[in-house]
Short mmCIF file of N, CA and C in Angstrom, two decimals:
data_model
loop_
_atom_site.label_atom_id
_atom_site.label_comp_id
_atom_site.label_asym_id
_atom_site.label_seq_id
_atom_site.Cartn_x
_atom_site.Cartn_y
_atom_site.Cartn_z
N MET A 1 0.62 -1.28 -0.05
CA MET A 1 -0.95 0.04 0.17
C MET A 1 1.15 1.05 -0.05
N SER A 2 0.47 2.11 -0.15
CA SER A 2 1.33 3.75 -0.58
C SER A 2 1.05 4.37 1.20
N ALA A 3 1.77 5.46 1.25
CA ALA A 3 2.00 5.85 2.03
C ALA A 3 0.32 7.01 2.59
N VAL A 4 -0.36 6.99 1.59
CA VAL A 4 -1.34 8.02 1.48
C VAL A 4 -3.07 6.97 0.85
N GLY A 5 -3.62 7.12 2.24
CA GLY A 5 -4.50 6.16 2.20
C GLY A 5 -4.49 4.70 1.83
N ASP A 6 -5.52 4.00 1.02
CA ASP A 6 -4.93 2.73 0.63
C ASP A 6 -5.41 2.51 -0.57
N ALA A 7 -4.68 3.37 -1.08
CA ALA A 7 -4.37 3.62 -2.54
C ALA A 7 -2.84 2.24 -2.91
N PRO A 8 -3.05 1.75 -3.54
CA PRO A 8 -1.64 0.56 -3.99
C PRO A 8 -0.95 0.87 -4.47
N ALA A 9 0.76 0.42 -3.84
CA ALA A 9 1.83 1.59 -4.60
C ALA A 9 1.66 1.61 -6.20
N HIS A 10 2.55 2.23 -6.71
CA HIS A 10 2.52 2.41 -8.27
C HIS A 10 4.04 0.73 -8.20
N LEU A 11 3.84 0.15 -9.53
CA LEU A 11 5.00 -1.12 -9.03
C LEU A 11 6.66 -0.11 -9.58
N LEU A 12 6.19 0.67 -10.29
CA LEU A 12 7.91 1.11 -10.54
C LEU A 12 7.58 3.04 -10.73
N GLU A 13 8.26 3.63 -9.86
CA GLU A 13 7.96 5.28 -10.80
C GLU A 13 9.32 5.76 -10.84
N VAL A 14 9.29 6.26 -11.69
CA VAL A 14 10.82 7.19 -11.78
C VAL A 14 10.68 8.82 -12.39
N GLU A 15 11.31 9.73 -11.25
CA GLU A 15 11.14 10.79 -11.53
C GLU A 15 12.66 11.62 -12.14
N GLY A 16 12.47 12.38 -13.41
CA GLY A 16 13.74 12.99 -12.85
C GLY A 16 15.14 12.45 -13.17
N LEU A 17 14.62 11.45 -14.39
CA LEU A 17 16.12 10.93 -15.12
C LEU A 17 16.69 11.11 -15.62
N SER A 18 17.93 11.17 -15.46
CA SER A 18 19.27 12.13 -16.10
C SER A 18 19.84 11.36 -16.93
N ALA A 19 20.29 11.28 -17.39
CA ALA A 19 22.09 9.98 -17.40
C ALA A 19 22.67 10.81 -19.57
N TRP A 20 23.86 9.95 -18.72
CA TRP A 20 25.02 10.96 -20.12
C TRP A 20 26.18 10.09 -19.63
N TYR A 21 26.32 10.01 -20.95
CA TYR A 21 28.34 9.39 -21.35
C TYR A 21 29.02 10.52 -21.14
N GLU A 22 28.92 11.85 -21.53
CA GLU A 22 30.10 12.27 -21.17
C GLU A 22 28.77 13.63 -20.46
N ARG A 23 29.00 13.99 -19.14
CA ARG A 23 28.41 15.28 -18.56
C ARG A 23 27.88 15.94 -19.05
N ASP A 24 28.23 16.57 -20.38
CA ASP A 24 28.01 17.94 -20.74
C ASP A 24 27.17 17.61 -22.16
N ARG A 25 26.72 16.39 -21.95
CA ARG A 25 26.21 16.02 -23.63
C ARG A 25 25.14 15.05 -23.22
N PRO A 26 23.84 15.58 -22.27
CA PRO A 26 23.40 14.25 -21.50
C PRO A 26 22.20 13.69 -22.64
N VAL A 27 21.95 12.26 -22.54
CA VAL A 27 21.24 11.87 -23.06
C VAL A 27 20.05 11.33 -23.02
N LEU A 28 19.74 11.52 -21.92
CA LEU A 28 18.14 11.61 -21.26
C LEU A 28 18.31 12.58 -20.35
N THR A 29 17.09 13.61 -20.24
CA THR A 29 16.84 14.86 -19.56
C THR A 29 15.96 14.51 -18.79
N ASP A 30 16.09 15.03 -17.51
CA ASP A 30 14.32 14.73 -16.66
C ASP A 30 12.89 14.15 -17.51
N VAL A 31 13.41 12.55 -17.23
CA VAL A 31 12.29 11.45 -17.95
C VAL A 31 11.96 11.18 -16.76
N SER A 32 10.20 11.02 -16.76
CA SER A 32 9.30 10.75 -15.73
C SER A 32 8.58 9.40 -16.44
N PHE A 33 7.96 8.57 -15.58
CA PHE A 33 7.33 7.87 -16.06
C PHE A 33 6.77 6.67 -14.48
N THR A 34 5.29 6.15 -14.73
CA THR A 34 4.62 5.30 -13.75
C THR A 34 4.55 4.11 -14.35
N LEU A 35 4.78 2.78 -13.87
CA LEU A 35 4.48 1.84 -14.29
C LEU A 35 3.30 0.79 -13.22
N GLU A 36 2.14 0.97 -14.21
CA GLU A 36 1.67 -0.62 -12.46
C GLU A 36 1.71 -1.76 -12.82
N ALA A 37 1.63 -2.06 -11.87
CA ALA A 37 1.42 -3.97 -12.01
C ALA A 37 0.36 -4.38 -12.83
N SER A 38 1.55 -5.69 -13.56
CA SER A 38 0.95 -6.38 -14.49
C SER A 38 0.16 -5.19 -15.78
N GLU A 39 1.03 -3.94 -16.05
CA GLU A 39 1.02 -3.69 -16.98
C GLU A 39 2.07 -3.51 -18.15
N THR A 40 1.36 -4.39 -19.35
CA THR A 40 2.90 -4.61 -20.13
C THR A 40 3.12 -3.00 -20.97
N VAL A 41 4.49 -3.41 -21.67
CA VAL A 41 4.75 -1.48 -21.62
C VAL A 41 5.85 -2.04 -23.06
N GLY A 42 5.55 -1.14 -23.58
CA GLY A 42 6.82 -1.15 -25.05
C GLY A 42 7.52 -0.16 -25.04
N LEU A 43 8.36 -0.09 -25.05
CA LEU A 43 9.75 0.92 -25.16
C LEU A 43 10.32 0.77 -26.84
N ILE A 44 9.88 2.55 -27.09
CA ILE A 44 9.72 2.23 -28.75
C ILE A 44 10.71 3.60 -28.98
N GLY A 45 11.61 3.38 -30.16
CA GLY A 45 12.25 4.76 -30.22
C GLY A 45 13.56 4.21 -31.60
N LEU A 46 13.92 5.84 -32.15
CA LEU A 46 14.89 5.87 -32.57
C LEU A 46 16.64 5.49 -32.30
N ASN A 47 17.30 4.79 -32.86
CA ASN A 47 18.68 4.47 -31.95
C ASN A 47 19.33 5.74 -31.85
N GLY A 48 19.89 4.99 -31.24
CA GLY A 48 20.35 6.81 -30.44
C GLY A 48 19.52 7.31 -29.33
N ALA A 49 17.88 7.15 -29.24
CA ALA A 49 17.09 7.78 -28.08
C ALA A 49 17.39 8.13 -27.10
N GLY A 50 18.30 6.66 -26.70
CA GLY A 50 18.07 6.17 -25.03
C GLY A 50 17.45 5.54 -24.40
N LYS A 51 17.17 4.70 -24.97
CA LYS A 51 16.59 3.40 -24.63
C LYS A 51 16.79 2.63 -23.48
N THR A 52 18.20 2.25 -24.40
CA THR A 52 19.07 0.84 -23.67
C THR A 52 19.60 1.70 -22.55
N THR A 53 19.97 3.00 -22.80
CA THR A 53 20.72 3.83 -21.37
C THR A 53 19.78 4.42 -19.98
N MET A 54 18.51 3.88 -21.00
CA MET A 54 17.02 4.39 -19.25
C MET A 54 17.53 3.15 -19.14
N LEU A 55 16.76 1.58 -19.44
CA LEU A 55 17.26 0.30 -19.33
C LEU A 55 18.61 0.13 -18.45
N THR A 56 19.35 0.60 -19.08
CA THR A 56 20.39 -0.06 -17.93
C THR A 56 20.97 0.59 -16.86
N SER A 57 20.61 1.94 -16.93
CA SER A 57 20.57 3.00 -15.80
C SER A 57 19.91 2.83 -14.69
N LEU A 58 17.90 2.55 -15.07
CA LEU A 58 16.95 1.04 -13.62
C LEU A 58 17.91 0.35 -13.09
N CYS A 59 18.67 -0.61 -14.13
CA CYS A 59 19.47 -2.01 -13.75
C CYS A 59 21.19 -1.69 -12.84
N ASP A 60 21.33 -0.65 -12.53
CA ASP A 60 22.88 -0.33 -12.36
C ASP A 60 24.04 -0.88 -13.34
N VAL A 61 23.62 -0.65 -14.57
CA VAL A 61 25.04 -1.06 -15.24
C VAL A 61 25.43 0.10 -15.69
N HIS A 62 24.64 1.03 -16.04
CA HIS A 62 25.28 2.49 -16.60
C HIS A 62 25.07 3.44 -15.22
N ARG A 63 26.13 3.75 -15.54
CA ARG A 63 26.54 4.68 -13.33
C ARG A 63 26.44 6.23 -14.21
N GLY A 64 26.59 6.88 -15.13
CA GLY A 64 26.13 8.01 -15.21
C GLY A 64 24.79 8.75 -15.68
N ALA A 65 24.02 8.42 -14.70
CA ALA A 65 22.80 8.65 -14.14
C ALA A 65 22.40 9.69 -12.89
N ARG A 66 21.80 10.07 -13.07
CA ARG A 66 21.25 10.73 -11.76
C ARG A 66 19.38 10.43 -11.65
N PHE A 67 18.65 10.05 -10.55
CA PHE A 67 17.24 10.23 -10.33
C PHE A 67 16.95 10.56 -9.34
N ASP A 68 15.19 11.68 -9.65
CA ASP A 68 15.37 12.70 -8.20
C ASP A 68 14.35 11.65 -7.41
N VAL A 69 13.63 10.85 -8.45
CA VAL A 69 12.97 10.01 -7.27
C VAL A 69 13.16 8.47 -8.24
N LEU A 70 13.62 7.19 -7.70
CA LEU A 70 12.61 5.87 -8.04
C LEU A 70 12.35 5.25 -6.66
N ARG A 71 10.58 4.55 -7.12
CA ARG A 71 10.67 4.18 -5.93
C ARG A 71 9.87 2.64 -6.93
N TYR A 72 10.39 1.64 -6.02
CA TYR A 72 9.48 0.50 -6.07
C TYR A 72 8.73 0.27 -5.27
N ARG A 73 7.12 -0.50 -5.70
CA ARG A 73 6.36 -1.43 -5.20
C ARG A 73 6.20 0.04 -4.32
N GLY A 74 6.08 1.56 -3.99
CA GLY A 74 5.33 2.55 -3.53
C GLY A 74 7.22 2.64 -2.69
N ARG A 75 8.67 1.87 -2.24
CA ARG A 75 9.63 2.04 -1.29
C ARG A 75 10.38 2.89 -2.72
N GLU A 76 11.32 3.48 -1.87
CA GLU A 76 12.79 4.66 -2.24
C GLU A 76 13.65 3.56 -2.33
N VAL A 77 14.38 3.22 -3.21
CA VAL A 77 14.94 2.52 -3.68
C VAL A 77 16.55 2.84 -4.60
N ARG A 78 17.06 2.54 -4.97
CA ARG A 78 18.56 3.17 -5.65
C ARG A 78 18.68 1.62 -6.56
N PRO A 79 19.48 2.06 -7.71
CA PRO A 79 19.40 1.44 -9.01
C PRO A 79 20.15 -0.29 -8.45
N GLY A 80 21.37 0.02 -7.70
CA GLY A 80 21.78 -0.52 -7.20
C GLY A 80 21.44 -1.67 -5.64
N ASP A 81 20.07 -1.69 -5.06
CA ASP A 81 19.95 -1.94 -4.14
C ASP A 81 19.41 -3.59 -4.40
N GLU A 82 19.98 -4.27 -3.42
CA GLU A 82 20.42 -6.06 -3.87
C GLU A 82 18.00 -6.32 -3.78
N ARG A 83 17.78 -5.75 -3.10
CA ARG A 83 16.02 -6.35 -3.26
C ARG A 83 15.79 -5.58 -4.73
N PHE A 84 15.79 -4.39 -5.00
CA PHE A 84 15.31 -3.98 -6.78
C PHE A 84 16.13 -5.01 -7.40
N LYS A 85 17.58 -5.00 -7.60
CA LYS A 85 17.92 -5.84 -8.24
C LYS A 85 17.18 -7.40 -8.13
N ALA A 86 17.06 -7.88 -7.23
CA ALA A 86 16.71 -9.54 -7.44
C ALA A 86 15.18 -9.53 -8.05
N ALA A 87 14.04 -8.44 -7.88
CA ALA A 87 13.12 -8.22 -8.97
C ALA A 87 12.85 -7.79 -10.51
N ARG A 88 14.13 -7.94 -10.66
CA ARG A 88 13.78 -7.30 -12.06
C ARG A 88 14.72 -8.18 -13.26
N TYR A 89 14.80 -8.05 -14.63
CA TYR A 89 15.65 -9.07 -15.45
C TYR A 89 15.64 -8.12 -16.97
N LEU A 90 17.24 -8.15 -16.74
CA LEU A 90 17.40 -7.18 -18.42
C LEU A 90 18.03 -8.28 -19.01
N SER A 91 17.49 -8.49 -20.17
CA SER A 91 19.11 -9.35 -21.47
C SER A 91 18.96 -7.58 -22.57
N LEU A 92 20.19 -8.02 -22.51
CA LEU A 92 20.34 -6.96 -24.18
C LEU A 92 21.26 -7.76 -24.67
N ALA A 93 20.37 -8.15 -26.12
CA ALA A 93 21.08 -9.14 -26.63
C ALA A 93 20.49 -8.80 -28.25
N ASP A 94 21.32 -9.05 -29.32
CA ASP A 94 21.11 -9.31 -30.64
C ASP A 94 19.98 -10.56 -30.55
N ASP A 95 18.68 -10.25 -31.61
CA ASP A 95 18.16 -11.46 -31.61
C ASP A 95 18.87 -12.86 -32.51
N SER A 96 20.60 -12.64 -32.49
CA SER A 96 20.89 -14.00 -32.69
C SER A 96 21.86 -14.91 -32.08
N SER A 97 21.16 -13.90 -30.94
CA SER A 97 22.90 -14.55 -29.98
C SER A 97 22.01 -15.97 -29.12
N PHE A 98 21.07 -15.91 -29.11
CA PHE A 98 20.55 -17.11 -28.07
C PHE A 98 20.04 -18.23 -29.10
N PRO A 99 20.13 -18.57 -30.19
CA PRO A 99 19.33 -18.98 -31.73
C PRO A 99 18.81 -21.17 -31.00
N THR A 100 19.37 -21.39 -30.34
CA THR A 100 19.23 -22.53 -29.66
C THR A 100 17.72 -21.92 -28.14
N TRP A 101 18.46 -21.37 -27.60
CA TRP A 101 17.63 -21.47 -26.10
C TRP A 101 16.67 -21.02 -25.84
N ASN A 102 15.17 -21.69 -25.73
CA ASN A 102 13.97 -20.96 -25.00
C ASN A 102 13.96 -20.73 -23.94
N LEU A 103 12.62 -20.10 -23.56
CA LEU A 103 12.24 -19.54 -21.89
C LEU A 103 13.09 -19.61 -20.91
N ASP A 104 12.63 -21.23 -21.07
CA ASP A 104 12.91 -22.17 -19.72
C ASP A 104 14.88 -22.39 -19.79
N ALA A 105 15.29 -22.06 -21.01
CA ALA A 105 17.24 -22.10 -20.79
C ALA A 105 17.31 -21.48 -19.95
N PHE A 106 16.73 -20.13 -21.18
CA PHE A 106 17.50 -18.64 -20.67
C PHE A 106 16.87 -18.23 -18.44
N ILE A 107 15.78 -18.27 -18.50
CA ILE A 107 15.40 -18.43 -17.53
C ILE A 107 16.67 -19.32 -16.19
N GLY A 108 16.91 -20.21 -16.75
CA GLY A 108 17.64 -21.25 -15.84
C GLY A 108 19.12 -20.44 -15.71
N PHE A 109 19.43 -19.65 -16.88
CA PHE A 109 20.83 -18.91 -16.73
C PHE A 109 20.93 -17.89 -15.92
N LEU A 110 19.38 -17.23 -15.58
CA LEU A 110 19.22 -15.97 -14.79
C LEU A 110 19.46 -16.50 -13.78
N GLU A 111 18.71 -17.24 -13.39
CA GLU A 111 18.65 -18.08 -11.92
C GLU A 111 20.13 -18.37 -11.12
N HIS A 112 21.14 -19.26 -12.50
CA HIS A 112 22.49 -18.92 -12.31
C HIS A 112 23.22 -18.03 -11.83
N ALA A 113 23.20 -17.19 -13.22
CA ALA A 113 23.78 -15.46 -12.84
C ALA A 113 23.30 -14.65 -11.65
N TYR A 114 22.05 -15.21 -11.38
CA TYR A 114 21.80 -14.38 -9.97
C TYR A 114 21.82 -14.92 -8.35
N ARG A 115 22.09 -16.39 -8.58
CA ARG A 115 22.30 -16.73 -7.59
C ARG A 115 21.09 -17.17 -7.04
N LEU A 116 19.90 -17.49 -7.86
CA LEU A 116 18.98 -17.87 -7.32
C LEU A 116 19.19 -19.26 -7.01
N ARG A 117 17.79 -19.85 -5.97
CA ARG A 117 17.26 -21.10 -6.02
C ARG A 117 15.97 -20.89 -7.52
N PRO A 118 16.75 -22.38 -8.36
CA PRO A 118 15.66 -23.24 -8.89
C PRO A 118 14.69 -22.55 -8.57
N ASP A 119 13.32 -22.12 -10.19
CA ASP A 119 12.24 -22.18 -9.37
C ASP A 119 11.31 -22.07 -10.93
N ARG A 120 10.98 -23.55 -10.89
CA ARG A 120 10.00 -23.92 -12.24
C ARG A 120 8.59 -23.03 -12.00
N GLY A 121 8.19 -22.31 -10.81
CA GLY A 121 7.53 -21.49 -11.14
C GLY A 121 7.41 -19.96 -11.74
N ARG A 122 9.01 -19.80 -11.97
CA ARG A 122 9.36 -18.61 -12.43
C ARG A 122 8.90 -18.44 -13.86
N LEU A 123 8.78 -19.28 -14.63
CA LEU A 123 8.98 -19.54 -16.18
C LEU A 123 7.18 -19.46 -15.78
N GLU A 124 6.22 -19.84 -15.02
CA GLU A 124 4.83 -19.82 -15.59
C GLU A 124 4.39 -18.32 -15.01
N GLU A 125 5.65 -17.65 -14.08
CA GLU A 125 4.78 -16.36 -13.29
C GLU A 125 5.12 -15.29 -14.78
N LEU A 126 6.18 -15.43 -15.37
CA LEU A 126 6.60 -14.79 -16.63
C LEU A 126 5.82 -15.05 -17.52
N ILE A 127 5.64 -15.99 -18.07
CA ILE A 127 4.24 -16.75 -19.05
C ILE A 127 3.08 -15.51 -18.29
N GLU A 128 2.41 -15.96 -17.24
CA GLU A 128 1.34 -15.48 -16.81
C GLU A 128 1.75 -13.52 -17.13
N ASP A 129 2.64 -13.01 -16.59
CA ASP A 129 2.50 -11.81 -16.81
C ASP A 129 2.86 -10.82 -17.85
N PHE A 130 3.20 -11.95 -18.80
CA PHE A 130 3.32 -11.16 -19.91
C PHE A 130 2.17 -11.56 -21.05
N ASP A 131 1.43 -12.35 -20.64
CA ASP A 131 0.38 -12.22 -20.97
C ASP A 131 -0.13 -13.24 -21.91
N TYR A 132 1.52 -14.59 -21.72
CA TYR A 132 1.16 -15.39 -23.17
C TYR A 132 0.67 -16.67 -22.49
N GLY A 133 -0.30 -16.38 -22.24
CA GLY A 133 -0.76 -17.93 -21.91
C GLY A 133 -2.79 -17.75 -22.84
N ARG A 134 -2.51 -16.31 -23.41
CA ARG A 134 -3.56 -15.96 -24.56
C ARG A 134 -3.61 -16.79 -25.83
N THR A 135 -1.93 -17.04 -25.90
CA THR A 135 -1.91 -17.42 -27.64
C THR A 135 -0.70 -18.73 -26.73
N GLY A 136 -0.45 -19.12 -25.97
CA GLY A 136 0.47 -20.24 -25.54
C GLY A 136 1.84 -19.66 -26.27
N PRO A 137 3.18 -20.19 -25.07
CA PRO A 137 4.24 -19.77 -25.93
C PRO A 137 4.92 -20.62 -26.87
N GLN A 138 4.70 -20.19 -28.47
CA GLN A 138 4.99 -21.14 -29.58
C GLN A 138 6.28 -20.36 -30.04
N PRO A 139 7.24 -21.71 -30.41
CA PRO A 139 8.43 -21.13 -31.09
C PRO A 139 8.52 -19.78 -32.74
N SER A 140 9.17 -19.33 -32.10
CA SER A 140 9.22 -17.81 -33.57
C SER A 140 9.55 -18.75 -35.01
N PRO A 141 8.90 -18.34 -35.47
CA PRO A 141 9.33 -18.65 -37.27
C PRO A 141 10.89 -18.49 -37.76
N ALA A 142 11.14 -17.20 -36.89
CA ALA A 142 12.47 -16.39 -37.32
C ALA A 142 13.76 -17.71 -36.86
N SER A 143 13.03 -18.42 -35.11
CA SER A 143 14.85 -19.02 -34.59
C SER A 143 13.16 -20.16 -34.15
N PRO A 144 13.90 -21.09 -34.45
CA PRO A 144 12.71 -22.38 -34.18
C PRO A 144 13.78 -22.69 -32.54
N GLY A 145 14.15 -22.89 -31.74
CA GLY A 145 14.37 -22.46 -30.61
C GLY A 145 14.35 -22.04 -29.61
N VAL A 146 13.68 -20.81 -29.64
CA VAL A 146 13.22 -19.23 -28.94
C VAL A 146 11.45 -19.49 -29.15
N HIS A 147 11.66 -19.22 -27.98
CA HIS A 147 9.93 -18.95 -28.28
C HIS A 147 9.16 -17.61 -27.78
N GLY A 148 8.05 -17.84 -28.26
CA GLY A 148 8.21 -15.84 -28.68
C GLY A 148 6.43 -16.11 -29.07
N ARG A 149 5.61 -15.08 -29.05
CA ARG A 149 4.13 -14.80 -30.00
C ARG A 149 3.67 -14.55 -31.36
N ARG A 150 3.83 -15.74 -31.95
CA ARG A 150 2.97 -15.51 -33.21
C ARG A 150 1.81 -14.85 -33.39
N PRO A 151 1.59 -13.60 -34.83
CA PRO A 151 0.42 -12.82 -34.59
C PRO A 151 -0.72 -13.47 -34.65
N THR A 152 -1.65 -13.37 -34.86
CA THR A 152 -2.77 -13.65 -34.71
C THR A 152 -3.58 -13.65 -35.30
N SER A 153 -3.05 -12.28 -36.76
CA SER A 153 -3.84 -12.59 -37.98
C SER A 153 -2.64 -12.18 -39.19
N SER A 154 -2.96 -12.58 -40.27
CA SER A 154 -2.03 -11.73 -41.33
C SER A 154 -2.03 -10.09 -41.90
N PRO A 155 -0.81 -9.73 -41.99
CA PRO A 155 -1.56 -8.28 -42.53
C PRO A 155 -2.10 -8.19 -43.75
N PRO A 156 -3.00 -7.51 -44.11
CA PRO A 156 -3.64 -7.73 -45.63
C PRO A 156 -2.92 -7.48 -46.28
N SER A 157 -2.94 -7.79 -47.67
CA SER A 157 -1.72 -7.94 -48.41
C SER A 157 -2.55 -6.85 -49.90
N THR A 158 -1.19 -6.43 -50.81
CA THR A 158 -1.87 -5.26 -50.95
C THR A 158 -1.82 -4.94 -52.50
#
């Protein structure tokens, strides 16, 4: 619950994120957003717009960043806080980096990398959270070993 009344806390609140590689040339300036639990968000932008910089700043990988406010489930956090780190996954790779991995293998890799106890429920939780349950995880046409969502309809022919 949040500190105000009985309203539930937002999943993630970011206010005033600024990031840079050279201090006098900011990549991000005063970025703010809020994510709700079970909300699905797409991050779209031109190359060099700051998408990866924002994500790596949130995950304590990019060190040239400042947050006015960073809250996870209503509690003030820093990107390097252990509990906050344990609550997120970030994978930055080209689509061809892991051509034979499926989601289960990737989760196993992350569990090992983060020294987490193996938990098969984690895969089911991710599938449910990303709403894969509607279509079910299916092999991607581009990479037979990687699971993803297939489009439900074909684009109109011209």
